[in-house]
Amino acid sequence: MNGSEPISIHPESGNMKDQDAIKLFIGQIPRNLEEKDLKPLFEQFGKIHELTVLKDRYTGMHKGCAFLTYCARESAIKAQNALHEQKTLPGMTRPIQVKPADSESRGEDRKLFVGMLNKQQTEEDVYRLFEPYGVIEECTVLRGPDGNSKGCAFVKFSTHTEAQSAISALHGSQTMPGASSSLVVKFADTDKERTIRRMQQMVGQFGIFNPAIALPFSTYSSYAHAQQAAIMAASHGGYLTPSVAFPATQIHQMGALNINSLPPTPMTPVSGEFHHTLAGLSSPPANITTSAVPSIVTPIVNGFTGIPHQPNGHPAVETVYTNGLPPYSTQSPTAADTLQQAFTGVQQYTAIYPATTLTPIGQTLPQPPQVIQQQQQREGEGPEGCNLFIYHLPQEFGDNELMQMFLPFGTVISSKVFMDRATNQSKCFGFVSFDNPASAQAAIQAMNGFQIGMKRLKVQLKRPKDASRPY
DNA sequence: TCGTATT
């Protein structure tokens, strides 16, 4: 599940697909092309059973890719061979992608991540290194915008077993000249792990206040939206693009990871489920460096994919909103409904600390307070059990940020960050008071241990004034 | 040192 809702061409009558039809993933589609625009391009290879442009579930934003299923399996093979990496659609900087959708063959369990490569090593070098262990379907060295190797690569074998044997043989087996440690060969991250990794990177990148990304969110109506917006902005240096969307479930998992600081349990690769795509469907020869391979395996340009990485410019922001429906208003909400108001604080907070908002989500999604009181810093204090002590606040947090952070859990009747009189700097602790104990408890549950940058919040009930000191 | 996008 991933924030997209299919909009399909209406299957015409009598367009039954073959039992062994292949669903194709189409990438690098200009965002102004809809199903009807794409249809002619693909129809020349056979009758289309279904064509679905992927769109964001909430914003309707075109994601720049699609799923395509032909009635006939053969049509898919022909289309891939004819189009994949062969043609660049108007406005795109990279060629169209036509290949079996992930759903057709999860691939993850036979895809390896290779780290600690020498930055001089090319796709061909990596290919040679892994060739002895099986049929390589894909071999890509990761490169930066300048085309320089990042010292790592993806290698996809045709089977899990082959991939495993490559790990056994190569992991740690040697140290490449210039590498800081021995070769790393392991299964590539799953989608979930990738999501988590990205978010962690964002924590690192944006854990320090960055006003540049604190602007453009306000009219979202749910946590997930707010998070998506912030994450999207963060991961693109403030540009809004539809290219990443994080489902709430993944965000939740990320949160859990932040709290526990534990790596996710690796997903056990599903084995035994053999797919009829790729190798199965037209039995690619072991040597796929030949460009004439009549296979639906991702064609390998010049023997290897990904060689000519052009530096790709930022996608123009204005091309993003092809449906005339800007997903994120740059205006503040006027008189939004109660729910929206309830989340405004989270959104602002999210904009400041994108990844860190992930933690409380879904853990304890509090009832939005019915009334948001705007009083920010009344010295008042709630009843016993309603007052929280918060430590390890970010240096930048003031009373208002503190309130924003806790608004989602109920009505905040006061928030106070303690300042050093001499320096006027935050002492990084403060107090928040709710109007009822349940809100306070919800806030503790969700926010205690919440990671911001390198620190974790300590959130606990404030000691009653008359509490006896332990010493 | 984990890819631009995968219902």
mmCIF file of N, CA, C and O (backbone and C1' of nucleotides) in Angstrom, chain A residues 28 94 103 111 113 116 138, chain B:
data_model
loop_
_atom_site.group_PDB
_atom_site.id
_atom_site.type_symbol
_atom_site.label_atom_id
_atom_site.label_comp_id
_atom_site.label_asym_id
_atom_site.label_seq_id
_atom_site.Cartn_x
_atom_site.Cartn_y
_atom_site.Cartn_z
ATOM 1 N N GLN A 28 9.562 6.724 -16.006
ATOM 2 C CA GLN A 28 9.985 7.907 -16.777
ATOM 3 C C GLN A 28 8.903 8.412 -17.715
ATOM 4 O O GLN A 28 9.155 8.724 -18.885
ATOM 5 N N ARG A 94 15.661 11.039 -18.953
ATOM 6 C CA ARG A 94 16.124 9.660 -19.016
ATOM 7 C C ARG A 94 15.115 8.812 -19.768
ATOM 8 O O ARG A 94 13.933 9.140 -19.812
ATOM 9 N N SER A 103 5.717 -6.643 -8.573
ATOM 10 C CA SER A 103 4.745 -7.647 -8.139
ATOM 11 C C SER A 103 4.879 -8.942 -8.939
ATOM 12 O O SER A 103 4.458 -9.998 -8.499
ATOM 13 N N LYS A 111 18.594 -9.887 -5.178
ATOM 14 C CA LYS A 111 19.340 -8.669 -5.474
ATOM 15 C C LYS A 111 20.342 -8.400 -4.359
ATOM 16 O O LYS A 111 20.003 -8.384 -3.183
ATOM 17 N N PHE A 113 23.377 -6.058 -2.611
ATOM 18 C CA PHE A 113 24.062 -4.782 -2.450
ATOM 19 C C PHE A 113 25.544 -5.096 -2.288
ATOM 20 O O PHE A 113 25.921 -5.969 -1.502
ATOM 21 N N MET A 116 31.865 -1.220 -0.466
ATOM 22 C CA MET A 116 33.320 -1.190 -0.321
ATOM 23 C C MET A 116 34.034 -1.530 -1.623
ATOM 24 O O MET A 116 35.094 -2.162 -1.622
ATOM 25 N N GLU A 138 21.139 -7.934 -13.663
ATOM 26 C CA GLU A 138 21.359 -6.502 -13.599
ATOM 27 C C GLU A 138 22.621 -6.234 -12.820
ATOM 28 O O GLU A 138 22.920 -6.926 -11.854
ATOM 29 P P DT B 1 29.595 6.878 1.746
ATOM 30 O "O5'" DT B 1 29.165 5.428 1.202
ATOM 31 C "C5'" DT B 1 28.555 5.337 -0.093
ATOM 32 C "C4'" DT B 1 27.608 4.129 -0.110
ATOM 33 C "C3'" DT B 1 26.564 4.159 1.022
ATOM 34 O "O3'" DT B 1 25.317 3.802 0.486
ATOM 35 C "C1'" DT B 1 27.812 2.154 1.136
ATOM 36 P P DC B 2 24.051 4.530 0.911
ATOM 37 O "O5'" DC B 2 22.883 3.732 0.177
ATOM 38 C "C5'" DC B 2 22.800 3.807 -1.238
ATOM 39 C "C4'" DC B 2 21.678 2.921 -1.720
ATOM 40 C "C3'" DC B 2 20.345 3.185 -1.031
ATOM 41 O "O3'" DC B 2 19.310 2.875 -1.970
ATOM 42 C "C1'" DC B 2 21.013 0.985 -0.590
ATOM 43 P P DG B 3 18.394 4.076 -2.417
ATOM 44 O "O5'" DG B 3 18.673 4.192 -3.969
ATOM 45 C "C5'" DG B 3 19.876 4.824 -4.408
ATOM 46 C "C4'" DG B 3 19.819 4.954 -5.908
ATOM 47 C "C3'" DG B 3 18.524 5.593 -6.414
ATOM 48 O "O3'" DG B 3 18.822 6.336 -7.591
ATOM 49 C "C1'" DG B 3 18.746 3.461 -7.314
ATOM 50 P P DT B 4 18.531 7.868 -7.612
ATOM 51 O "O5'" DT B 4 16.939 7.905 -7.810
ATOM 52 C "C5'" DT B 4 16.223 9.064 -7.448
ATOM 53 C "C4'" DT B 4 14.795 8.925 -7.953
ATOM 54 C "C3'" DT B 4 14.119 7.595 -7.638
ATOM 55 O "O3'" DT B 4 13.239 7.785 -6.557
ATOM 56 C "C1'" DT B 4 13.852 8.213 -9.931
ATOM 57 P P DA B 5 12.643 6.498 -5.872
ATOM 58 O "O5'" DA B 5 11.298 6.242 -6.720
ATOM 59 C "C5'" DA B 5 10.338 7.268 -6.790
ATOM 60 C "C4'" DA B 5 9.166 6.855 -7.653
ATOM 61 C "C3'" DA B 5 8.736 5.403 -7.492
ATOM 62 O "O3'" DA B 5 7.682 5.317 -6.559
ATOM 63 C "C1'" DA B 5 9.008 5.942 -9.781
ATOM 64 P P DT B 6 7.537 3.959 -5.714
ATOM 65 O "O5'" DT B 6 6.983 2.870 -6.731
ATOM 66 C "C5'" DT B 6 5.713 3.043 -7.334
ATOM 67 C "C4'" DT B 6 5.016 1.681 -7.412
ATOM 68 C "C3'" DT B 6 5.199 0.814 -6.168
ATOM 69 O "O3'" DT B 6 4.080 -0.036 -6.084
ATOM 70 C "C1'" DT B 6 6.142 -0.275 -7.991
ATOM 71 P P DT B 7 3.127 0.002 -4.904
ATOM 72 O "O5'" DT B 7 1.822 0.614 -5.591
ATOM 73 C "C5'" DT B 7 0.711 1.054 -4.891
ATOM 74 C "C4'" DT B 7 -0.474 1.087 -5.835
ATOM 75 C "C3'" DT B 7 -1.653 0.269 -5.327
ATOM 76 O "O3'" DT B 7 -2.832 1.018 -5.438
ATOM 77 C "C1'" DT B 7 -1.046 -0.470 -7.497
#
